[in-house]
Amino acid sequence: MSHGLYVSFWLPTVVLGAALAIKLPSILKLWRDPLLRAVGGLLVFACAVFVFAAPKTIAWTNRVTGVPNIAAPWVYSLLTALSASWLLLIIAWRNGRTERSAQTRRATRWVVSVYAGVVVALWVLFALADVPVEQIRDLDTYYANTPFMREEILLYLLAHTVACSVTARLVWNWSRTEGLDAWLRWGLRFLGAGYVTNLLFSAAKLTAVGARWTGHDLDWLNTDIAPSAACIAATLVAVGFIVPHAGQYLQERWRIRRRHRSLKPLSRLMRDVTGAREPFDLRATPELRLIRRETFIRDALLQLARHLDDDLRARSYDAGVALGFERGRAQALAAAVTLLDAVEARGRALRHPEPSEPPEPREAARTASPVSLADPSGSSGPTARSARSGLSGSPGLSGSSGPSGPSGSSGPSGSSGPSGPSGSSGSSRPDTTYLLREIQAVSRVLRHPVDIQAVRTHAAAPAESLSTHE
């Protein structure tokens, strides 16, 4: 065996170890799950096989125990246990969480019993065999004609071949099942390729041993092809376990980052409302950053609620549909138009407070003080209410109780209509449900100011024509 081939023994060990490290938290957390236990056992035995099958480890095992070639039954036992773990994985995968629990237990007991018996037989046959000459790389062909050792070699190869054939067939069938997650399907394909390659390992070994039985020398199949096939097979199997987990993890991370980035236009717009930005921490996880941005946006939208104009949004939606946008995008564009209008209205209100803003009721109270003096009880009678109503001159502040006078004709709902976003107090408040729920859609359309402007212009056109006509 060449030095490069020896190094390759550690490549599958590293990849298998990585797969075990990825799966270990789930295995420990959900230890009662038979499927996860089977996966854990498979990865542990696979790592052990390649650690103890490395030529240097074989030599070390023989030297430490003082028994020539004792590493052979040990490696054969690990390989047999690995073969059993393949079958147990298939049983758990196929029947684990169904009503066929009794059938699952019977199949599990059968596999454990048969392969445990094979392991016992391997040690018994080794004890009966005479193998005094240490062989590190070509023991199978060197002792192919030795009594008892010949049977031991044939027994472990047959156990491996049977398990590998059954597993490969079932995995390939499942990889073609409809409705599988794409990452799981690719994982199954890698597993299937790994088990098919494992069959090449068994075929190379059996051919080399059979050649010795017939007096031929095909030892290169045993020393070169079989180890290489085993390394490639183990790497493919490990990748098959890693791909679904790592793929789904990376896909979820990408989805979260993309969602966070898509909210940037709306977040930037909301900074004008709050005068601040969402909390930022370099150590925060992507999930936490997304939550903070979404919370920041929704809190800012609530501050804008009194400036939202439902009538403008309805007209903008009709304008979007009229311009040929599909309904979902027309709804998002209408929300964006309404939102931009609310930001502008809020800015105007902050720069130029209207007389009907909250300071005015206090002025009205001071103006009405003579009435209060005339009424020692301090109660506000009809005269006082009339004075306040007359001074206020605003339907938004005159209260909603009782019939409104001529100055209170603000539309059927009692709101100030599309031109008065501040007139949303009372029972008819702007609907913020869509904005709070569909912040992603609204943020995405903010990246298309041309479309927003087109909808805004089209929505304003009927109002302008009506004003001109009047």
Short mmCIF file of C-alpha atoms in Angstrom, two decimals:
data_model
loop_
_atom_site.label_atom_id
_atom_site.label_comp_id
_atom_site.label_asym_id
_atom_site.label_seq_id
_atom_site.Cartn_x
_atom_site.Cartn_y
_atom_site.Cartn_z
CA MET A 1 0.00 0.00 0.00
CA SER A 2 1.41 3.38 -1.01
CA HIS A 3 1.92 6.24 1.41
CA GLY A 4 -0.79 8.29 -0.33
CA LEU A 5 -3.26 5.46 0.16
CA TYR A 6 -2.35 5.31 3.84
CA VAL A 7 -3.07 8.99 4.25
CA SER A 8 -6.48 8.44 2.63
CA PHE A 9 -7.52 6.33 5.63
CA TRP A 10 -7.66 9.51 7.67
CA LEU A 11 -9.69 11.52 5.17
CA PRO A 12 -12.91 9.54 5.74
CA THR A 13 -12.17 9.56 9.46
CA VAL A 14 -12.14 13.36 9.48
CA VAL A 15 -15.30 13.64 7.36
CA LEU A 16 -17.09 11.01 9.44
CA GLY A 17 -15.99 12.80 12.60
CA ALA A 18 -17.41 16.06 11.25
CA ALA A 19 -20.73 14.34 10.51
CA LEU A 20 -20.78 12.90 14.03
CA ALA A 21 -20.04 16.32 15.55
CA ILE A 22 -22.92 17.86 13.58
CA LYS A 23 -25.37 15.14 14.60
CA LEU A 24 -24.19 14.67 18.20
CA PRO A 25 -26.25 17.49 19.83
CA SER A 26 -29.47 16.13 18.31
CA ILE A 27 -28.54 12.56 19.22
CA LEU A 28 -27.89 13.46 22.87
CA LYS A 29 -30.99 15.65 23.12
CA LEU A 30 -33.33 13.10 21.52
CA TRP A 31 -31.67 9.88 22.60
CA ARG A 32 -34.99 8.00 22.73
CA ASP A 33 -35.43 8.46 18.99
CA PRO A 34 -34.41 5.10 17.41
CA LEU A 35 -33.48 6.78 14.14
CA LEU A 36 -31.04 9.17 15.79
CA ARG A 37 -29.56 6.35 17.87
CA ALA A 38 -29.01 4.34 14.69
CA VAL A 39 -27.32 7.32 13.00
CA GLY A 40 -25.10 7.85 16.03
CA GLY A 41 -24.10 4.19 16.18
CA LEU A 42 -23.36 4.12 12.46
CA LEU A 43 -21.07 7.16 12.60
CA VAL A 44 -19.26 5.93 15.73
CA PHE A 45 -18.56 2.50 14.24
CA ALA A 46 -17.56 4.02 10.89
CA CYS A 47 -15.02 6.29 12.58
CA ALA A 48 -13.72 3.38 14.66
CA VAL A 49 -13.29 1.18 11.57
CA PHE A 50 -11.04 3.68 9.81
CA VAL A 51 -9.08 4.55 12.94
CA PHE A 52 -8.25 0.92 13.68
CA ALA A 53 -7.89 -0.16 10.02
CA ALA A 54 -5.05 2.29 9.39
CA PRO A 55 -1.78 0.34 8.96
CA LYS A 56 -0.01 2.16 11.82
CA THR A 57 -2.93 1.48 14.17
CA ILE A 58 -2.93 -2.20 13.17
CA ALA A 59 0.78 -2.48 13.98
CA TRP A 60 0.25 -0.64 17.29
CA THR A 61 -2.64 -2.94 18.30
CA ASN A 62 -0.62 -6.07 17.58
CA ARG A 63 2.37 -4.72 19.48
CA VAL A 64 0.42 -3.58 22.55
CA THR A 65 -1.49 -6.87 22.93
CA GLY A 66 1.50 -9.01 22.03
CA VAL A 67 -0.71 -11.22 19.83
CA PRO A 68 0.20 -11.33 16.12
CA ASN A 69 -2.66 -10.23 13.86
CA ILE A 70 -5.15 -9.75 16.70
CA ALA A 71 -6.06 -6.48 15.01
CA ALA A 72 -7.75 -8.58 12.29
CA PRO A 73 -10.72 -9.91 14.32
CA TRP A 74 -10.99 -6.53 16.04
CA VAL A 75 -11.30 -4.63 12.73
CA TYR A 76 -13.57 -7.36 11.33
CA SER A 77 -15.82 -7.01 14.40
CA LEU A 78 -16.03 -3.25 14.01
CA LEU A 79 -16.86 -3.64 10.32
CA THR A 80 -19.55 -6.20 11.19
CA ALA A 81 -21.02 -3.86 13.80
CA LEU A 82 -20.99 -1.09 11.18
CA SER A 83 -22.85 -3.38 8.77
CA ALA A 84 -25.45 -4.09 11.46
CA SER A 85 -25.85 -0.35 12.12
CA TRP A 86 -26.68 0.17 8.43
CA LEU A 87 -29.54 -2.32 8.70
CA LEU A 88 -30.73 -0.84 12.02
CA LEU A 89 -30.76 2.60 10.42
CA ILE A 90 -32.89 1.29 7.56
CA ILE A 91 -35.30 -0.39 10.00
CA ALA A 92 -35.65 2.76 12.12
CA TRP A 93 -35.96 4.93 9.03
CA ARG A 94 -38.62 2.75 7.47
CA ASN A 95 -40.72 1.75 10.49
CA GLY A 96 -39.52 3.88 13.39
CA ARG A 97 -42.52 6.16 13.97
CA THR A 98 -45.36 4.08 12.62
CA GLU A 99 -47.85 1.75 14.17
CA ARG A 100 -45.62 -1.20 13.20
CA SER A 101 -43.58 -0.90 16.39
CA ALA A 102 -43.82 -4.64 17.12
CA GLN A 103 -42.51 -5.44 13.64
CA THR A 104 -39.73 -2.90 14.13
CA ARG A 105 -38.69 -4.48 17.44
CA ARG A 106 -38.66 -7.95 15.91
CA ALA A 107 -36.52 -6.82 12.97
CA THR A 108 -34.15 -4.99 15.31
CA ARG A 109 -33.74 -8.04 17.56
CA TRP A 110 -33.13 -10.23 14.52
CA VAL A 111 -30.36 -7.97 13.14
CA VAL A 112 -28.69 -7.56 16.54
CA SER A 113 -28.81 -11.30 17.23
CA VAL A 114 -27.47 -12.37 13.84
CA TYR A 115 -24.63 -9.85 13.69
CA ALA A 116 -23.71 -10.34 17.35
CA GLY A 117 -23.45 -14.04 16.52
CA VAL A 118 -21.16 -13.20 13.60
CA VAL A 119 -18.89 -11.17 15.89
CA VAL A 120 -18.67 -14.06 18.37
CA ALA A 121 -17.92 -16.49 15.55
CA LEU A 122 -15.12 -14.22 14.27
CA TRP A 123 -13.29 -14.39 17.61
CA VAL A 124 -13.84 -18.13 17.95
CA LEU A 125 -12.46 -18.76 14.46
CA PHE A 126 -9.46 -16.52 15.14
CA ALA A 127 -8.72 -18.44 18.33
CA LEU A 128 -8.78 -21.72 16.36
CA ALA A 129 -6.69 -20.40 13.46
CA ASP A 130 -2.90 -20.50 13.27
CA VAL A 131 -1.73 -17.06 12.08
CA PRO A 132 1.80 -16.52 13.52
CA VAL A 133 3.16 -14.19 10.79
CA GLU A 134 2.05 -10.59 11.21
CA GLN A 135 0.41 -9.14 8.11
CA ILE A 136 -0.55 -5.48 8.20
CA ARG A 137 -1.77 -4.79 4.64
CA ASP A 138 -2.57 -8.10 2.95
CA LEU A 139 -3.76 -10.46 5.69
CA ASP A 140 -6.91 -11.52 3.81
CA THR A 141 -5.03 -12.91 0.81
CA TYR A 142 -2.01 -14.14 2.78
CA TYR A 143 -4.19 -16.37 4.99
CA ALA A 144 -6.89 -17.08 2.39
CA ASN A 145 -6.16 -20.81 2.44
CA THR A 146 -5.51 -21.14 6.20
CA PRO A 147 -8.08 -23.27 8.07
CA PHE A 148 -10.50 -21.29 10.26
CA MET A 149 -8.96 -18.01 9.12
CA ARG A 150 -10.34 -18.73 5.66
CA GLU A 151 -13.84 -19.11 7.13
CA GLU A 152 -13.42 -15.97 9.24
CA ILE A 153 -12.49 -13.85 6.22
CA LEU A 154 -15.39 -15.23 4.19
CA LEU A 155 -17.83 -14.72 7.09
CA TYR A 156 -17.11 -11.01 7.66
CA LEU A 157 -17.13 -10.27 3.92
CA LEU A 158 -20.50 -11.99 3.42
CA ALA A 159 -22.02 -10.16 6.42
CA HIS A 160 -20.74 -6.87 5.02
CA THR A 161 -22.00 -7.60 1.49
CA VAL A 162 -25.51 -8.58 2.57
CA ALA A 163 -25.96 -5.47 4.74
CA CYS A 164 -24.53 -3.20 2.08
CA SER A 165 -26.73 -4.65 -0.70
CA VAL A 166 -29.94 -4.28 1.30
CA THR A 167 -29.08 -0.75 2.42
CA ALA A 168 -28.03 0.43 -1.04
CA ARG A 169 -31.22 -0.86 -2.66
CA LEU A 170 -33.55 0.75 -0.11
CA VAL A 171 -31.69 4.08 -0.03
CA TRP A 172 -31.77 4.40 -3.81
CA ASN A 173 -35.51 3.62 -3.82
CA TRP A 174 -36.18 6.28 -1.20
CA SER A 175 -34.11 8.88 -3.00
CA ARG A 176 -36.67 8.72 -5.82
CA THR A 177 -39.67 9.19 -3.50
CA GLU A 178 -41.93 12.12 -4.37
CA GLY A 179 -42.15 15.09 -2.01
CA LEU A 180 -38.71 14.83 -0.44
CA ASP A 181 -36.85 17.94 0.62
CA ALA A 182 -34.15 18.73 -1.97
CA TRP A 183 -31.33 18.56 0.60
CA LEU A 184 -32.59 15.23 1.95
CA ARG A 185 -32.82 13.85 -1.59
CA TRP A 186 -29.20 14.80 -2.28
CA GLY A 187 -28.16 13.29 1.04
CA LEU A 188 -29.83 10.02 0.09
CA ARG A 189 -28.08 10.06 -3.27
CA PHE A 190 -24.70 10.42 -1.60
CA LEU A 191 -25.59 7.62 0.82
CA GLY A 192 -26.66 5.39 -2.06
CA ALA A 193 -23.42 6.09 -3.94
CA GLY A 194 -21.47 5.32 -0.78
CA TYR A 195 -23.13 1.95 -0.26
CA VAL A 196 -22.69 1.00 -3.93
CA THR A 197 -18.99 1.85 -3.59
CA ASN A 198 -18.88 -0.31 -0.47
CA LEU A 199 -20.02 -3.19 -2.65
CA LEU A 200 -16.92 -2.57 -4.76
CA PHE A 201 -14.84 -3.03 -1.59
CA SER A 202 -16.47 -6.41 -0.91
CA ALA A 203 -16.20 -7.48 -4.55
CA ALA A 204 -12.48 -6.64 -4.69
CA LYS A 205 -11.78 -8.53 -1.47
CA LEU A 206 -13.82 -11.60 -2.44
CA THR A 207 -12.22 -11.71 -5.91
CA ALA A 208 -8.69 -11.52 -4.48
CA VAL A 209 -9.44 -14.23 -1.90
CA GLY A 210 -11.15 -16.44 -4.50
CA ALA A 211 -8.13 -16.05 -6.78
CA ARG A 212 -5.92 -17.41 -4.01
CA TRP A 213 -8.22 -20.41 -3.66
CA THR A 214 -7.77 -21.21 -7.34
CA GLY A 215 -4.01 -20.65 -7.30
CA HIS A 216 -3.99 -17.16 -8.88
CA ASP A 217 -2.54 -13.90 -7.60
CA LEU A 218 -4.82 -10.89 -7.65
CA ASP A 219 -3.56 -9.47 -4.38
CA TRP A 220 -3.52 -5.91 -5.79
CA LEU A 221 -7.32 -5.94 -5.58
CA ASN A 222 -6.98 -6.49 -1.84
CA THR A 223 -4.14 -4.06 -1.17
CA ASP A 224 -5.00 -1.22 -3.55
CA ILE A 225 -8.57 -1.30 -4.88
CA ALA A 226 -10.43 -2.45 -1.75
CA PRO A 227 -8.92 0.17 0.66
CA SER A 228 -9.44 2.95 -1.88
CA ALA A 229 -13.06 1.91 -2.41
CA ALA A 230 -13.62 1.79 1.35
CA CYS A 231 -12.22 5.32 1.80
CA ILE A 232 -14.34 6.74 -1.03
CA ALA A 233 -17.45 4.92 0.23
CA ALA A 234 -17.03 6.18 3.79
CA THR A 235 -16.50 9.73 2.58
CA LEU A 236 -19.67 9.56 0.44
CA VAL A 237 -21.68 8.14 3.34
CA ALA A 238 -20.43 10.89 5.66
CA VAL A 239 -21.28 13.56 3.09
CA GLY A 240 -24.71 11.96 2.75
CA PHE A 241 -25.34 12.59 6.45
CA ILE A 242 -23.83 16.09 6.39
CA VAL A 243 -25.61 17.45 3.29
CA PRO A 244 -29.21 17.49 4.62
CA HIS A 245 -28.24 19.00 7.96
CA ALA A 246 -25.69 21.51 6.65
CA GLY A 247 -27.75 22.35 3.57
CA GLN A 248 -30.90 23.09 5.53
CA TYR A 249 -28.89 25.08 8.09
CA LEU A 250 -27.19 27.20 5.42
CA GLN A 251 -30.45 27.65 3.54
CA GLU A 252 -32.16 28.90 6.70
CA ARG A 253 -29.26 31.27 7.46
CA TRP A 254 -29.45 32.61 3.90
CA ARG A 255 -33.23 33.04 4.14
CA ILE A 256 -32.87 35.03 7.37
CA ARG A 257 -30.09 37.23 5.99
CA ARG A 258 -32.05 37.86 2.78
CA ARG A 259 -35.15 38.77 4.78
CA HIS A 260 -33.08 41.13 6.95
CA ARG A 261 -31.55 42.76 3.87
CA SER A 262 -34.90 43.09 2.10
CA LEU A 263 -36.23 45.14 5.04
CA LYS A 264 -33.48 47.73 4.68
CA PRO A 265 -35.50 50.23 2.53
CA LEU A 266 -38.40 50.26 4.98
CA SER A 267 -36.06 50.45 7.96
CA ARG A 268 -34.27 53.42 6.41
CA LEU A 269 -37.62 55.16 5.82
CA MET A 270 -38.68 54.54 9.43
CA ARG A 271 -35.52 56.28 10.69
CA ASP A 272 -37.09 59.52 9.49
CA VAL A 273 -40.05 58.79 11.74
CA THR A 274 -38.20 57.81 14.92
CA GLY A 275 -35.00 59.78 14.43
CA ALA A 276 -33.06 56.63 15.37
CA ARG A 277 -32.25 53.19 13.99
CA GLU A 278 -32.67 49.65 15.23
CA PRO A 279 -30.18 48.39 17.85
CA PHE A 280 -27.04 46.91 16.31
CA ASP A 281 -24.68 44.41 17.89
CA LEU A 282 -21.88 42.66 16.03
CA ARG A 283 -22.24 39.65 18.32
CA ALA A 284 -25.98 39.30 17.70
CA THR A 285 -27.16 36.25 15.78
CA PRO A 286 -28.84 36.73 12.38
CA GLU A 287 -32.17 35.73 13.93
CA LEU A 288 -31.84 38.39 16.63
CA ARG A 289 -30.89 41.07 14.09
CA LEU A 290 -33.96 40.21 12.03
CA ILE A 291 -36.23 40.35 15.09
CA ARG A 292 -34.81 43.72 16.11
CA ARG A 293 -35.30 45.18 12.64
CA GLU A 294 -38.86 43.88 12.36
CA THR A 295 -39.70 45.21 15.84
CA PHE A 296 -38.18 48.59 15.04
CA ILE A 297 -40.21 48.88 11.83
CA ARG A 298 -43.50 47.87 13.44
CA ASP A 299 -43.02 50.25 16.37
CA ALA A 300 -42.36 53.11 13.93
CA LEU A 301 -45.42 52.18 11.86
CA LEU A 302 -47.59 52.43 14.95
CA GLN A 303 -46.29 55.97 15.47
CA LEU A 304 -47.51 56.77 11.95
CA ALA A 305 -50.96 55.25 12.44
CA ARG A 306 -52.80 58.56 12.97
CA HIS A 307 -51.37 59.94 9.70
CA LEU A 308 -52.40 56.99 7.50
CA ASP A 309 -55.09 57.65 4.92
CA ASP A 310 -57.25 54.63 4.17
CA ASP A 311 -59.02 56.40 1.32
CA LEU A 312 -55.69 57.14 -0.37
CA ARG A 313 -54.70 53.51 0.00
CA ALA A 314 -57.95 52.35 -1.60
CA ARG A 315 -57.51 54.73 -4.52
CA SER A 316 -53.86 53.69 -4.90
CA TYR A 317 -54.81 50.02 -4.96
CA ASP A 318 -57.36 50.68 -7.72
CA ALA A 319 -54.72 52.69 -9.56
CA GLY A 320 -52.20 49.85 -9.28
CA VAL A 321 -54.67 47.33 -10.65
CA ALA A 322 -55.59 49.75 -13.45
CA LEU A 323 -51.91 50.10 -14.32
CA GLY A 324 -51.64 46.32 -14.79
CA PHE A 325 -49.94 45.23 -11.56
CA GLU A 326 -51.07 41.92 -10.13
CA ARG A 327 -53.21 42.25 -7.01
CA GLY A 328 -50.54 41.39 -4.44
CA ARG A 329 -48.08 43.89 -5.87
CA ALA A 330 -50.82 46.51 -6.30
CA GLN A 331 -51.66 46.11 -2.62
CA ALA A 332 -48.01 46.53 -1.62
CA LEU A 333 -47.62 49.59 -3.87
CA ALA A 334 -50.78 51.13 -2.40
CA ALA A 335 -49.42 50.58 1.10
CA ALA A 336 -46.12 52.17 0.09
CA VAL A 337 -47.89 55.25 -1.36
CA THR A 338 -49.95 55.58 1.83
CA LEU A 339 -46.87 55.15 3.99
CA LEU A 340 -44.85 57.80 2.12
CA ASP A 341 -47.81 60.16 2.33
CA ALA A 342 -48.06 59.55 6.09
CA VAL A 343 -44.35 60.26 6.58
CA GLU A 344 -44.73 63.53 4.67
CA ALA A 345 -47.88 64.46 6.60
CA ARG A 346 -46.16 63.80 9.91
CA GLY A 347 -43.21 65.90 8.85
CA ARG A 348 -45.52 68.80 7.93
CA ALA A 349 -47.40 68.47 11.21
CA LEU A 350 -44.14 68.65 13.18
CA ARG A 351 -42.88 71.66 11.23
CA HIS A 352 -46.17 73.59 11.15
CA PRO A 353 -48.53 72.56 13.94
CA GLU A 354 -52.14 73.28 13.01
CA PRO A 355 -54.42 75.30 15.33
CA SER A 356 -56.45 72.17 15.92
CA GLU A 357 -53.55 70.32 17.49
CA PRO A 358 -53.65 69.30 21.19
CA PRO A 359 -52.53 72.74 22.60
CA GLU A 360 -55.85 74.28 21.46
CA PRO A 361 -58.19 72.60 23.98
CA ARG A 362 -56.27 74.27 26.81
CA GLU A 363 -56.78 77.66 25.07
CA ALA A 364 -60.47 76.85 24.70
CA ALA A 365 -60.71 76.10 28.39
CA ARG A 366 -59.13 79.44 29.29
CA THR A 367 -61.52 81.27 26.92
CA ALA A 368 -64.46 79.48 28.50
CA SER A 369 -63.42 80.42 32.06
CA PRO A 370 -66.11 83.19 32.43
CA VAL A 371 -68.73 80.54 31.92
CA SER A 372 -67.14 78.46 34.63
CA LEU A 373 -67.20 81.44 36.99
CA ALA A 374 -70.87 81.91 36.26
CA ASP A 375 -71.44 78.30 37.29
CA PRO A 376 -70.16 77.87 40.87
CA SER A 377 -70.48 74.13 40.68
CA GLY A 378 -67.71 74.03 38.11
CA SER A 379 -69.74 71.79 35.87
CA SER A 380 -69.71 72.33 32.16
CA GLY A 381 -73.21 73.11 31.00
CA PRO A 382 -74.57 73.54 27.53
CA THR A 383 -73.26 77.07 27.29
CA ALA A 384 -69.72 75.96 28.07
CA ARG A 385 -69.91 73.13 25.56
CA SER A 386 -71.17 75.56 22.94
CA ALA A 387 -68.34 77.95 23.65
CA ARG A 388 -65.75 75.25 23.35
CA SER A 389 -67.29 73.94 20.18
CA GLY A 390 -67.41 77.37 18.65
CA LEU A 391 -63.81 78.17 19.55
CA SER A 392 -62.51 74.81 18.42
CA GLY A 393 -63.97 74.92 14.93
CA SER A 394 -62.62 71.44 14.30
CA PRO A 395 -64.73 68.30 13.99
CA GLY A 396 -61.80 66.27 15.22
CA LEU A 397 -61.83 68.08 18.56
CA SER A 398 -65.51 68.80 18.97
CA GLY A 399 -66.18 65.26 20.14
CA SER A 400 -68.20 62.54 18.51
CA SER A 401 -71.16 62.60 20.89
CA GLY A 402 -74.33 64.20 19.65
CA PRO A 403 -75.17 65.41 16.19
CA SER A 404 -72.52 67.47 14.50
CA GLY A 405 -73.17 70.95 13.24
CA PRO A 406 -72.45 72.29 9.82
CA SER A 407 -68.76 72.45 10.59
CA GLY A 408 -68.67 68.74 11.44
CA SER A 409 -69.58 67.39 8.03
CA SER A 410 -66.49 65.30 7.41
CA GLY A 411 -67.89 62.35 5.53
CA PRO A 412 -70.01 59.34 6.36
CA SER A 413 -67.60 57.86 8.85
CA GLY A 414 -66.89 61.02 10.72
CA SER A 415 -63.23 61.04 9.72
CA SER A 416 -61.56 63.91 8.00
CA GLY A 417 -61.23 62.06 4.70
CA PRO A 418 -58.11 61.49 2.63
CA SER A 419 -56.84 65.03 2.97
CA GLY A 420 -56.87 65.01 6.74
CA PRO A 421 -54.70 62.25 8.19
CA SER A 422 -54.83 63.82 11.60
CA GLY A 423 -58.55 63.43 11.74
CA SER A 424 -58.41 59.70 12.49
CA SER A 425 -59.44 59.97 16.10
CA GLY A 426 -62.78 58.49 16.98
CA SER A 427 -64.25 55.12 16.15
CA SER A 428 -62.86 55.02 12.59
CA ARG A 429 -59.12 54.50 12.84
CA PRO A 430 -56.77 53.74 9.92
CA ASP A 431 -56.27 50.03 9.30
CA THR A 432 -52.61 49.15 9.92
CA THR A 433 -53.09 45.38 9.71
CA TYR A 434 -51.64 45.00 6.23
CA LEU A 435 -48.66 47.26 6.92
CA LEU A 436 -47.75 45.44 10.12
CA ARG A 437 -48.19 41.99 8.57
CA GLU A 438 -46.66 42.53 5.13
CA ILE A 439 -43.61 44.63 5.90
CA GLN A 440 -41.54 42.47 3.56
CA ALA A 441 -43.76 43.16 0.55
CA VAL A 442 -43.92 46.90 1.31
CA SER A 443 -40.15 47.12 1.77
CA ARG A 444 -39.53 45.33 -1.52
CA VAL A 445 -41.67 47.75 -3.53
CA LEU A 446 -39.86 50.70 -1.94
CA ARG A 447 -36.93 49.66 -4.14
CA HIS A 448 -39.05 50.65 -7.17
CA PRO A 449 -39.79 54.38 -6.81
CA VAL A 450 -40.86 54.66 -10.47
CA ASP A 451 -43.74 52.22 -9.90
CA ILE A 452 -44.71 53.99 -6.68
CA GLN A 453 -44.75 57.36 -8.41
CA ALA A 454 -46.86 55.98 -11.26
CA VAL A 455 -49.45 54.64 -8.82
CA ARG A 456 -49.36 57.85 -6.79
CA THR A 457 -49.94 60.00 -9.88
CA HIS A 458 -52.73 57.78 -11.16
CA ALA A 459 -54.42 57.71 -7.73
CA ALA A 460 -54.33 61.54 -7.51
CA ALA A 461 -55.75 62.08 -10.99
CA PRO A 462 -59.47 61.51 -10.15
CA ALA A 463 -59.33 63.89 -7.20
CA GLU A 464 -57.69 66.61 -9.31
CA SER A 465 -60.19 66.25 -12.13
CA LEU A 466 -63.06 66.43 -9.63
CA SER A 467 -61.63 69.59 -8.08
CA THR A 468 -61.21 71.20 -11.53
CA HIS A 469 -64.75 70.28 -12.50
CA GLU A 470 -66.13 71.84 -9.35
#
